[in-house]
Amino acid sequence: MRRILDIHTEITNKSQAGFGGDHLLERLEQRMNRYREIVAIVAMILGIIFYSGYRSGSWPYIVVLAVLQIYLHSGSVSIDDRSYISLGTSAILPMILLCGTTPSMLISAFKGIYDGLKNRKAWRRTLFNAGQFALSTLAASLCFNKVSRLAGSTGLGLIVASGAATVAYVVCNIGLVRYLVAMIKGVTWWSEFKTSLQVNFLSSWSSGFIGIIFAFFVLRYELFGLLAFSALLIILSWLLQATAEVGAERALRKELEEELIIDEMTGAYNFRHLNNWLSEPTDEEVSLLFMDIDNFAVFNDTYGHAEGDRVLRLLVETIEGSIREGDQIVRYGGDEFVVFLRGMDAEKAKHVAERIMENLAKLKDPKWDDPVTVSLGIAARPQHSRDKRQLLLFADQAMYNAKNSGKNNIQIYRAGKDSA
């Protein structure tokens, strides 16, 4: 199962975000430490109460499963603060079947201690790791024993008991961890548990289903089956980690690429993105809106460049609120912007342009004597041209015709007349 979140990092983040003063943070950490200690103590007490001894000849299984548990746990892949992918649950059932309750709890506790020592965690966190893994394993073992007595220990009964044990392990493990996280976030345990269970249950159950197959395989082929299936799980875990690394690299590359094509001040796409679009060999139907803020140089001279920058950001926000989700805004340069309206002809694009200008008219500020207006030109593909660069030029020409027609108006490019 997944490692516990880095609690100290989250506390620091909450402090920086204004979560509370030093006293409140100290009290929160004290509560978390008490909870960690309670979980560890309860695990030890229940381990004694449900002590089952060691099965004769089980030492080879204990050693192999302990190594496997450690490896699979270290191979857990976190997706975000709630979701993760791990094959750790797949080793729980074989461990219970082959080793019994007490050895299984000890293997799980050892896994938590090893993880704490390896990652140099505080001793309370290490004890909590060991305790919550041991308690989850105990819950799975008790559930398996109870259901197998009712449904039978072979065939369908064994499958039902294995499924129930897997659910018990997942629910217990998530519940213990999310209670700690709920304290940090200041939310109820139930809301945090329910959200995390919804996100992680499928991946955890998938791992548990593999564990059911693992258990049947081991029952059939004993030590040889354990070694063979363990090797398979190690390979799968390695592939999972490799896939996660590739995915993380792709996500980082995409983020960096997006940073290169985003205008930092307004959040619109920049000219680099427009140039990429112009170079793409596509044959899509699209309308371009080319707009320029009227008298923007005078506005900057009157109210200052800081206020002018704010107007640019407000313009982009207004456009975003006037177009569809898939449409794109590009800052062409200075106070000039281009909007891509895919799948639209010129007449439909004009309706969008009118909506933009109507929403712009609502932008008012006591500092401004005059409203913010734009002159807007429209050109459509394939209506006016199939060549993208020529299409952009036509939209630009239509915008200048709007300027020459008194500003604060819309012009559609017309072949031979420039606009109408």
CSV table of N, CA and C in Angstrom, one decimal, residues 140-293:
chain,number,residue,atom,x,y,z
A,140,ALA,N,-7.7,-8.3,7.6
A,140,ALA,CA,-7.8,-9.2,6.4
A,140,ALA,C,-7.8,-10.6,6.8
A,141,SER,N,-6.9,-11.0,7.8
A,141,SER,CA,-6.8,-12.4,8.2
A,141,SER,C,-8.1,-12.8,9.0
A,142,LEU,N,-8.5,-11.9,9.9
A,142,LEU,CA,-9.7,-12.3,10.7
A,142,LEU,C,-11.0,-12.4,9.7
A,143,CYS,N,-11.1,-11.5,8.8
A,143,CYS,CA,-12.2,-11.5,7.8
A,143,CYS,C,-12.1,-12.8,7.0
A,144,PHE,N,-10.9,-13.2,6.5
A,144,PHE,CA,-10.7,-14.4,5.7
A,144,PHE,C,-11.1,-15.6,6.5
A,145,ASN,N,-10.7,-15.7,7.8
A,145,ASN,CA,-11.0,-16.9,8.6
A,145,ASN,C,-12.5,-17.0,8.9
A,146,LYS,N,-13.1,-15.8,9.1
A,146,LYS,CA,-14.5,-15.8,9.4
A,146,LYS,C,-15.4,-16.2,8.2
A,147,VAL,N,-15.1,-15.6,7.1
A,147,VAL,CA,-15.9,-15.9,5.9
A,147,VAL,C,-15.6,-17.3,5.4
A,148,SER,N,-14.4,-17.8,5.5
A,148,SER,CA,-14.1,-19.1,5.0
A,148,SER,C,-14.8,-20.2,5.8
A,149,ARG,N,-15.0,-19.9,7.1
A,149,ARG,CA,-15.7,-20.8,8.0
A,149,ARG,C,-17.2,-20.9,7.6
A,150,LEU,N,-17.7,-19.7,7.1
A,150,LEU,CA,-19.1,-19.7,6.7
A,150,LEU,C,-19.4,-20.2,5.3
A,151,ALA,N,-18.5,-19.8,4.4
A,151,ALA,CA,-18.7,-20.1,2.9
A,151,ALA,C,-17.9,-21.3,2.5
A,152,GLY,N,-17.0,-21.7,3.3
A,152,GLY,CA,-16.1,-22.9,2.9
A,152,GLY,C,-14.7,-22.4,2.5
A,153,SER,N,-13.8,-23.3,2.6
A,153,SER,CA,-12.3,-23.0,2.4
A,153,SER,C,-11.8,-23.5,1.1
A,154,THR,N,-12.7,-23.9,0.2
A,154,THR,CA,-12.3,-24.4,-1.1
A,154,THR,C,-13.2,-23.8,-2.2
A,155,GLY,N,-12.8,-23.8,-3.4
A,155,GLY,CA,-13.6,-23.4,-4.5
A,155,GLY,C,-14.2,-22.0,-4.4
A,156,LEU,N,-15.5,-21.9,-4.6
A,156,LEU,CA,-16.2,-20.6,-4.6
A,156,LEU,C,-16.1,-20.0,-3.2
A,157,GLY,N,-16.1,-20.8,-2.1
A,157,GLY,CA,-16.0,-20.3,-0.8
A,157,GLY,C,-14.7,-19.6,-0.5
A,158,LEU,N,-13.6,-20.2,-1.1
A,158,LEU,CA,-12.3,-19.6,-0.9
A,158,LEU,C,-12.2,-18.3,-1.7
A,159,ILE,N,-12.8,-18.2,-2.9
A,159,ILE,CA,-12.8,-17.0,-3.6
A,159,ILE,C,-13.6,-15.9,-2.9
A,160,VAL,N,-14.7,-16.2,-2.3
A,160,VAL,CA,-15.5,-15.2,-1.6
A,160,VAL,C,-14.7,-14.7,-0.3
A,161,ALA,N,-14.1,-15.7,0.4
A,161,ALA,CA,-13.3,-15.3,1.6
A,161,ALA,C,-12.1,-14.4,1.2
A,162,SER,N,-11.5,-14.8,0.1
A,162,SER,CA,-10.3,-14.0,-0.4
A,162,SER,C,-10.8,-12.6,-0.8
A,163,GLY,N,-11.9,-12.5,-1.5
A,163,GLY,CA,-12.4,-11.1,-1.8
A,163,GLY,C,-12.8,-10.3,-0.6
A,164,ALA,N,-13.4,-10.9,0.4
A,164,ALA,CA,-13.8,-10.2,1.6
A,164,ALA,C,-12.5,-9.7,2.4
A,165,ALA,N,-11.5,-10.6,2.4
A,165,ALA,CA,-10.2,-10.2,3.1
A,165,ALA,C,-9.6,-9.1,2.4
A,166,THR,N,-9.6,-9.1,1.1
A,166,THR,CA,-9.0,-8.0,0.3
A,166,THR,C,-9.7,-6.6,0.6
A,167,VAL,N,-11.0,-6.7,0.6
A,167,VAL,CA,-11.8,-5.5,0.9
A,167,VAL,C,-11.5,-5.0,2.3
A,168,ALA,N,-11.4,-5.9,3.3
A,168,ALA,CA,-11.1,-5.5,4.7
A,168,ALA,C,-9.7,-4.9,4.8
A,169,TYR,N,-8.7,-5.4,4.1
A,169,TYR,CA,-7.4,-4.8,4.1
A,169,TYR,C,-7.4,-3.4,3.5
A,170,VAL,N,-8.0,-3.3,2.3
A,170,VAL,CA,-8.0,-1.9,1.7
A,170,VAL,C,-8.8,-0.9,2.5
A,171,VAL,N,-9.9,-1.3,3.1
A,171,VAL,CA,-10.7,-0.3,3.9
A,171,VAL,C,-10.0,0.1,5.1
A,172,CYS,N,-9.4,-0.9,5.8
A,172,CYS,CA,-8.7,-0.6,7.0
A,172,CYS,C,-7.5,0.3,6.8
A,173,ASN,N,-6.7,-0.1,5.8
A,173,ASN,CA,-5.5,0.7,5.5
A,173,ASN,C,-5.8,2.1,5.1
A,174,ILE,N,-6.7,2.3,4.2
A,174,ILE,CA,-7.1,3.6,3.8
A,174,ILE,C,-7.7,4.4,4.9
A,175,GLY,N,-8.5,3.8,5.7
A,175,GLY,CA,-9.2,4.4,6.8
A,175,GLY,C,-8.2,5.0,7.9
A,176,LEU,N,-7.2,4.2,8.2
A,176,LEU,CA,-6.2,4.6,9.2
A,176,LEU,C,-5.3,5.8,8.7
A,177,VAL,N,-4.9,5.7,7.4
A,177,VAL,CA,-4.1,6.8,6.8
A,177,VAL,C,-4.9,8.1,6.7
A,178,ARG,N,-6.1,8.0,6.1
A,178,ARG,CA,-6.9,9.2,5.8
A,178,ARG,C,-7.3,9.9,7.1
A,179,TYR,N,-7.4,9.2,8.2
A,179,TYR,CA,-7.7,9.9,9.5
A,179,TYR,C,-6.6,10.9,9.8
A,180,LEU,N,-5.4,10.5,9.6
A,180,LEU,CA,-4.3,11.3,9.8
A,180,LEU,C,-4.3,12.5,8.9
A,181,VAL,N,-4.6,12.3,7.6
A,181,VAL,CA,-4.6,13.3,6.6
A,181,VAL,C,-5.8,14.3,6.9
A,182,ALA,N,-6.9,13.7,7.4
A,182,ALA,CA,-8.1,14.6,7.7
A,182,ALA,C,-7.7,15.6,8.8
A,183,MET,N,-6.9,15.2,9.7
A,183,MET,CA,-6.5,16.1,10.8
A,183,MET,C,-5.7,17.3,10.2
A,184,ILE,N,-4.8,17.0,9.2
A,184,ILE,CA,-4.0,18.0,8.6
A,184,ILE,C,-4.9,19.0,7.8
A,185,LYS,N,-5.8,18.4,7.1
A,185,LYS,CA,-6.6,19.3,6.2
A,185,LYS,C,-7.8,20.0,6.9
A,186,GLY,N,-8.1,19.5,8.1
A,186,GLY,CA,-9.1,20.1,8.9
A,186,GLY,C,-10.5,19.8,8.4
A,187,VAL,N,-10.6,18.5,7.8
A,187,VAL,CA,-11.9,18.0,7.3
A,187,VAL,C,-12.3,16.8,8.1
A,188,THR,N,-13.5,16.3,7.9
A,188,THR,CA,-14.0,15.2,8.7
A,188,THR,C,-13.3,13.9,8.1
A,189,TRP,N,-13.1,12.9,9.0
A,189,TRP,CA,-12.5,11.7,8.5
A,189,TRP,C,-13.4,11.0,7.4
A,190,TRP,N,-14.7,11.0,7.6
A,190,TRP,CA,-15.6,10.3,6.7
A,190,TRP,C,-15.5,10.9,5.3
A,191,SER,N,-15.5,12.2,5.1
A,191,SER,CA,-15.4,12.8,3.8
A,191,SER,C,-14.0,12.5,3.2
A,192,GLU,N,-13.0,12.6,3.9
A,192,GLU,CA,-11.6,12.3,3.4
A,192,GLU,C,-11.5,10.8,3.0
A,193,PHE,N,-12.1,9.9,3.9
A,193,PHE,CA,-12.0,8.5,3.6
A,193,PHE,C,-12.9,8.1,2.4
A,194,LYS,N,-14.1,8.7,2.3
A,194,LYS,CA,-14.9,8.4,1.2
A,194,LYS,C,-14.3,8.8,-0.1
A,195,THR,N,-13.7,10.0,-0.2
A,195,THR,CA,-13.1,10.4,-1.4
A,195,THR,C,-11.9,9.6,-1.8
A,196,SER,N,-11.1,9.3,-0.8
A,196,SER,CA,-9.9,8.4,-1.1
A,196,SER,C,-10.3,7.0,-1.5
A,197,LEU,N,-11.3,6.5,-0.9
A,197,LEU,CA,-11.8,5.1,-1.2
A,197,LEU,C,-12.3,5.1,-2.7
A,198,GLN,N,-13.0,6.1,-3.1
A,198,GLN,CA,-13.6,6.1,-4.4
A,198,GLN,C,-12.4,6.2,-5.5
A,199,VAL,N,-11.4,6.9,-5.1
A,199,VAL,CA,-10.3,7.1,-6.1
A,199,VAL,C,-9.4,5.9,-6.1
A,200,ASN,N,-9.2,5.2,-5.0
A,200,ASN,CA,-8.2,4.2,-4.9
A,200,ASN,C,-8.7,2.8,-4.9
A,201,PHE,N,-10.0,2.6,-4.7
A,201,PHE,CA,-10.6,1.3,-4.5
A,201,PHE,C,-10.3,0.4,-5.7
A,202,LEU,N,-10.5,0.9,-6.9
A,202,LEU,CA,-10.4,0.1,-8.1
A,202,LEU,C,-9.0,-0.4,-8.2
A,203,SER,N,-8.0,0.5,-8.1
A,203,SER,CA,-6.6,0.0,-8.2
A,203,SER,C,-6.2,-0.9,-7.1
A,204,SER,N,-6.7,-0.7,-5.9
A,204,SER,CA,-6.4,-1.6,-4.8
A,204,SER,C,-7.1,-3.0,-5.0
A,205,TRP,N,-8.3,-2.9,-5.4
A,205,TRP,CA,-9.0,-4.2,-5.7
A,205,TRP,C,-8.4,-5.0,-6.8
A,206,SER,N,-7.9,-4.3,-7.8
A,206,SER,CA,-7.2,-4.9,-8.9
A,206,SER,C,-6.0,-5.7,-8.4
A,207,SER,N,-5.2,-5.0,-7.5
A,207,SER,CA,-4.1,-5.6,-6.9
A,207,SER,C,-4.5,-6.8,-6.1
A,208,GLY,N,-5.6,-6.6,-5.3
A,208,GLY,CA,-6.2,-7.7,-4.5
A,208,GLY,C,-6.6,-8.9,-5.4
A,209,PHE,N,-7.2,-8.6,-6.5
A,209,PHE,CA,-7.6,-9.7,-7.4
A,209,PHE,C,-6.4,-10.5,-7.9
A,210,ILE,N,-5.3,-9.8,-8.2
A,210,ILE,CA,-4.1,-10.5,-8.6
A,210,ILE,C,-3.6,-11.4,-7.4
A,211,GLY,N,-3.9,-10.9,-6.2
A,211,GLY,CA,-3.5,-11.6,-5.0
A,211,GLY,C,-4.3,-12.9,-4.9
A,212,ILE,N,-5.6,-12.9,-5.3
A,212,ILE,CA,-6.4,-14.1,-5.2
A,212,ILE,C,-5.8,-15.2,-6.2
A,213,ILE,N,-5.5,-14.7,-7.4
A,213,ILE,CA,-4.9,-15.6,-8.4
A,213,ILE,C,-3.5,-16.2,-7.8
A,214,PHE,N,-2.8,-15.3,-7.2
A,214,PHE,CA,-1.5,-15.6,-6.6
A,214,PHE,C,-1.7,-16.7,-5.5
A,215,ALA,N,-2.8,-16.5,-4.7
A,215,ALA,CA,-3.0,-17.5,-3.6
A,215,ALA,C,-3.3,-18.9,-4.2
A,216,PHE,N,-4.2,-18.9,-5.2
A,216,PHE,CA,-4.5,-20.2,-5.8
A,216,PHE,C,-3.3,-20.9,-6.5
A,217,PHE,N,-2.5,-20.0,-7.1
A,217,PHE,CA,-1.3,-20.5,-7.7
A,217,PHE,C,-0.3,-21.2,-6.7
A,218,VAL,N,-0.2,-20.5,-5.6
A,218,VAL,CA,0.7,-21.0,-4.5
A,218,VAL,C,0.1,-22.2,-3.9
A,219,LEU,N,-1.2,-22.3,-3.7
A,219,LEU,CA,-1.8,-23.5,-3.1
A,219,LEU,C,-1.6,-24.7,-4.0
A,220,ARG,N,-1.5,-24.4,-5.3
A,220,ARG,CA,-1.4,-25.5,-6.3
A,220,ARG,C,0.1,-26.0,-6.4
A,221,TYR,N,1.0,-25.0,-6.5
A,221,TYR,CA,2.4,-25.3,-6.7
A,221,TYR,C,3.4,-25.0,-5.6
A,222,GLU,N,2.8,-24.6,-4.4
A,222,GLU,CA,3.6,-24.4,-3.2
A,222,GLU,C,4.8,-23.5,-3.4
A,223,LEU,N,6.0,-23.9,-2.9
A,223,LEU,CA,7.1,-23.0,-2.9
A,223,LEU,C,7.5,-22.6,-4.3
A,224,PHE,N,7.5,-23.5,-5.2
A,224,PHE,CA,7.8,-23.2,-6.6
A,224,PHE,C,6.8,-22.2,-7.2
A,225,GLY,N,5.6,-22.3,-6.9
A,225,GLY,CA,4.6,-21.4,-7.3
A,225,GLY,C,4.8,-20.0,-6.7
A,226,LEU,N,5.2,-20.0,-5.4
A,226,LEU,CA,5.5,-18.7,-4.7
A,226,LEU,C,6.6,-18.0,-5.4
A,227,LEU,N,7.7,-18.7,-5.7
A,227,LEU,CA,8.9,-18.1,-6.3
A,227,LEU,C,8.6,-17.6,-7.7
A,228,ALA,N,7.8,-18.4,-8.5
A,228,ALA,CA,7.5,-18.0,-9.9
A,228,ALA,C,6.6,-16.8,-9.9
A,229,PHE,N,5.6,-16.8,-9.1
A,229,PHE,CA,4.6,-15.7,-9.1
A,229,PHE,C,5.2,-14.4,-8.5
A,230,SER,N,6.1,-14.6,-7.5
A,230,SER,CA,6.8,-13.5,-7.0
A,230,SER,C,7.7,-12.8,-8.0
A,231,ALA,N,8.3,-13.6,-8.8
A,231,ALA,CA,9.2,-13.0,-9.9
A,231,ALA,C,8.3,-12.3,-10.9
A,232,LEU,N,7.1,-12.8,-11.2
A,232,LEU,CA,6.2,-12.1,-12.1
A,232,LEU,C,5.8,-10.8,-11.5
A,233,LEU,N,5.4,-10.8,-10.2
A,233,LEU,CA,5.0,-9.5,-9.6
A,233,LEU,C,6.1,-8.5,-9.6
A,234,ILE,N,7.3,-8.9,-9.3
A,234,ILE,CA,8.5,-8.0,-9.3
A,234,ILE,C,8.7,-7.4,-10.7
A,235,ILE,N,8.5,-8.2,-11.7
A,235,ILE,CA,8.6,-7.7,-13.1
A,235,ILE,C,7.5,-6.7,-13.4
A,236,LEU,N,6.2,-7.0,-13.0
A,236,LEU,CA,5.1,-6.1,-13.2
A,236,LEU,C,5.3,-4.8,-12.4
A,237,SER,N,5.8,-4.9,-11.2
A,237,SER,CA,6.1,-3.7,-10.4
A,237,SER,C,7.1,-2.8,-11.1
A,238,TRP,N,8.2,-3.4,-11.6
A,238,TRP,CA,9.2,-2.7,-12.3
A,238,TRP,C,8.6,-2.0,-13.5
A,239,LEU,N,7.8,-2.7,-14.3
A,239,LEU,CA,7.2,-2.1,-15.4
A,239,LEU,C,6.3,-0.9,-15.0
A,240,LEU,N,5.6,-1.1,-13.9
A,240,LEU,CA,4.7,0.0,-13.4
A,240,LEU,C,5.5,1.2,-13.0
A,241,GLN,N,6.7,1.0,-12.4
A,241,GLN,CA,7.5,2.2,-12.0
A,241,GLN,C,8.1,2.8,-13.3
A,242,ALA,N,8.5,2.0,-14.3
A,242,ALA,CA,9.1,2.6,-15.5
A,242,ALA,C,8.0,3.4,-16.3
A,243,THR,N,6.8,2.8,-16.3
A,243,THR,CA,5.7,3.5,-17.0
A,243,THR,C,5.4,4.9,-16.3
A,244,ALA,N,5.4,4.8,-15.0
A,244,ALA,CA,5.1,6.1,-14.2
A,244,ALA,C,6.2,7.1,-14.5
A,245,GLU,N,7.5,6.7,-14.5
A,245,GLU,CA,8.6,7.6,-14.8
A,245,GLU,C,8.4,8.2,-16.2
A,246,VAL,N,8.1,7.4,-17.2
A,246,VAL,CA,7.8,7.9,-18.6
A,246,VAL,C,6.7,8.9,-18.6
A,247,GLY,N,5.6,8.5,-17.9
A,247,GLY,CA,4.4,9.4,-17.8
A,247,GLY,C,4.8,10.8,-17.1
A,248,ALA,N,5.6,10.7,-16.1
A,248,ALA,CA,6.0,11.9,-15.4
A,248,ALA,C,6.9,12.8,-16.3
A,249,GLU,N,7.8,12.2,-17.1
A,249,GLU,CA,8.6,12.9,-18.0
A,249,GLU,C,7.8,13.5,-19.1
A,250,ARG,N,6.8,12.8,-19.6
A,250,ARG,CA,5.9,13.4,-20.6
A,250,ARG,C,5.1,14.6,-20.1
A,251,ALA,N,4.6,14.4,-18.8
A,251,ALA,CA,3.8,15.5,-18.2
A,251,ALA,C,4.7,16.7,-18.0
A,252,LEU,N,5.9,16.5,-17.6
A,252,LEU,CA,6.9,17.6,-17.4
A,252,LEU,C,7.2,18.3,-18.7
A,253,ARG,N,7.4,17.5,-19.7
A,253,ARG,CA,7.7,18.0,-21.1
A,253,ARG,C,6.6,18.8,-21.6
A,254,LYS,N,5.3,18.3,-21.4
A,254,LYS,CA,4.2,19.0,-21.8
A,254,LYS,C,4.0,20.4,-21.1
A,255,GLU,N,4.3,20.3,-19.8
A,255,GLU,CA,4.2,21.6,-19.0
A,255,GLU,C,5.2,22.6,-19.5
A,256,LEU,N,6.4,22.1,-19.8
A,256,LEU,CA,7.5,23.1,-20.2
A,256,LEU,C,7.1,23.6,-21.6
A,257,GLU,N,6.5,22.7,-22.5
A,257,GLU,CA,6.1,23.2,-23.8
A,257,GLU,C,5.0,24.2,-23.7
A,258,GLU,N,4.1,24.0,-22.7
A,258,GLU,CA,3.0,25.0,-22.6
A,258,GLU,C,3.5,26.3,-22.0
A,259,GLU,N,4.5,26.2,-21.2
A,259,GLU,CA,5.1,27.5,-20.7
A,259,GLU,C,5.7,28.3,-21.8
A,260,LEU,N,6.3,27.6,-22.8
A,260,LEU,CA,6.9,28.3,-23.9
A,260,LEU,C,5.9,29.0,-24.8
A,261,ILE,N,4.6,28.5,-24.8
A,261,ILE,CA,3.6,29.1,-25.7
A,261,ILE,C,2.6,29.9,-25.0
A,262,ILE,N,2.8,30.2,-23.7
A,262,ILE,CA,1.8,30.9,-23.0
A,262,ILE,C,2.4,32.3,-22.6
A,263,ASP,N,1.6,33.4,-22.9
A,263,ASP,CA,2.0,34.7,-22.5
A,263,ASP,C,1.9,34.9,-21.0
A,264,GLU,N,3.0,35.2,-20.4
A,264,GLU,CA,3.0,35.2,-18.9
A,264,GLU,C,2.0,36.2,-18.3
A,265,MET,N,1.9,37.4,-18.9
A,265,MET,CA,1.1,38.4,-18.3
A,265,MET,C,-0.4,38.2,-18.4
A,266,THR,N,-0.8,37.8,-19.6
A,266,THR,CA,-2.3,37.6,-19.8
A,266,THR,C,-2.8,36.2,-19.7
A,267,GLY,N,-1.9,35.2,-19.8
A,267,GLY,CA,-2.4,33.8,-19.7
A,267,GLY,C,-2.9,33.3,-21.1
A,268,ALA,N,-2.9,34.2,-22.1
A,268,ALA,CA,-3.3,33.8,-23.5
A,268,ALA,C,-2.1,33.1,-24.1
A,269,TYR,N,-2.4,32.4,-25.2
A,269,TYR,CA,-1.3,31.8,-26.0
A,269,TYR,C,-0.4,33.0,-26.6
A,270,ASN,N,0.8,32.7,-26.9
A,270,ASN,CA,1.7,33.7,-27.5
A,270,ASN,C,1.9,33.5,-29.0
A,271,PHE,N,2.7,34.4,-29.6
A,271,PHE,CA,2.9,34.3,-31.0
A,271,PHE,C,3.6,33.0,-31.4
A,272,ARG,N,4.3,32.4,-30.6
A,272,ARG,CA,5.0,31.1,-30.9
A,272,ARG,C,3.9,30.1,-31.2
A,273,HIS,N,2.8,30.1,-30.4
A,273,HIS,CA,1.7,29.1,-30.6
A,273,HIS,C,1.0,29.4,-31.9
A,274,LEU,N,0.8,30.7,-32.2
A,274,LEU,CA,0.2,31.1,-33.5
A,274,LEU,C,1.1,30.6,-34.6
A,275,ASN,N,2.4,30.8,-34.5
A,275,ASN,CA,3.3,30.4,-35.6
A,275,ASN,C,3.3,28.9,-35.8
A,276,ASN,N,3.2,28.1,-34.7
A,276,ASN,CA,3.0,26.6,-34.8
A,276,ASN,C,1.8,26.3,-35.5
A,277,TRP,N,0.7,27.0,-35.2
A,277,TRP,CA,-0.6,26.7,-35.9
A,277,TRP,C,-0.5,27.0,-37.4
A,278,LEU,N,0.1,28.1,-37.7
A,278,LEU,CA,0.3,28.4,-39.1
A,278,LEU,C,1.1,27.4,-39.9
A,279,SER,N,2.0,26.7,-39.2
A,279,SER,CA,2.9,25.7,-39.8
A,279,SER,C,2.3,24.4,-39.9
A,280,GLU,N,1.2,24.1,-39.2
A,280,GLU,CA,0.5,22.8,-39.2
A,280,GLU,C,-0.2,22.6,-40.5
A,281,PRO,N,0.0,21.4,-41.2
A,281,PRO,CA,-0.7,21.2,-42.4
A,281,PRO,C,-2.1,20.6,-42.2
A,282,THR,N,-3.1,21.4,-41.7
A,282,THR,CA,-4.4,21.0,-41.5
A,282,THR,C,-5.4,21.6,-42.5
A,283,ASP,N,-6.6,21.1,-42.6
A,283,ASP,CA,-7.6,21.6,-43.5
A,283,ASP,C,-8.9,21.9,-42.8
A,284,GLU,N,-8.8,22.4,-41.5
A,284,GLU,CA,-9.9,22.6,-40.7
A,284,GLU,C,-10.7,23.8,-41.1
A,285,GLU,N,-12.0,23.8,-40.8
A,285,GLU,CA,-12.8,25.0,-40.9
A,285,GLU,C,-12.6,25.8,-39.7
A,286,VAL,N,-12.3,27.1,-39.9
A,286,VAL,CA,-12.0,28.0,-38.7
A,286,VAL,C,-12.2,29.4,-39.1
A,287,SER,N,-12.6,30.2,-38.2
A,287,SER,CA,-12.7,31.6,-38.3
A,287,SER,C,-11.7,32.3,-37.4
A,288,LEU,N,-11.1,33.4,-37.8
A,288,LEU,CA,-10.1,34.1,-37.0
A,288,LEU,C,-10.7,35.5,-36.7
A,289,LEU,N,-10.7,35.8,-35.4
A,289,LEU,CA,-11.1,37.2,-35.0
A,289,LEU,C,-9.8,37.9,-34.7
A,290,PHE,N,-9.5,39.0,-35.4
A,290,PHE,CA,-8.3,39.8,-35.1
A,290,PHE,C,-8.8,41.1,-34.5
A,291,MET,N,-8.3,41.4,-33.3
A,291,MET,CA,-8.8,42.6,-32.6
A,291,MET,C,-7.7,43.4,-32.0
A,292,ASP,N,-8.0,44.7,-31.9
A,292,ASP,CA,-7.0,45.6,-31.4
A,292,ASP,C,-7.7,46.6,-30.5
A,293,ILE,N,-7.2,46.9,-29.3
A,293,ILE,CA,-7.8,47.8,-28.3
A,293,ILE,C,-7.7,49.2,-28.9
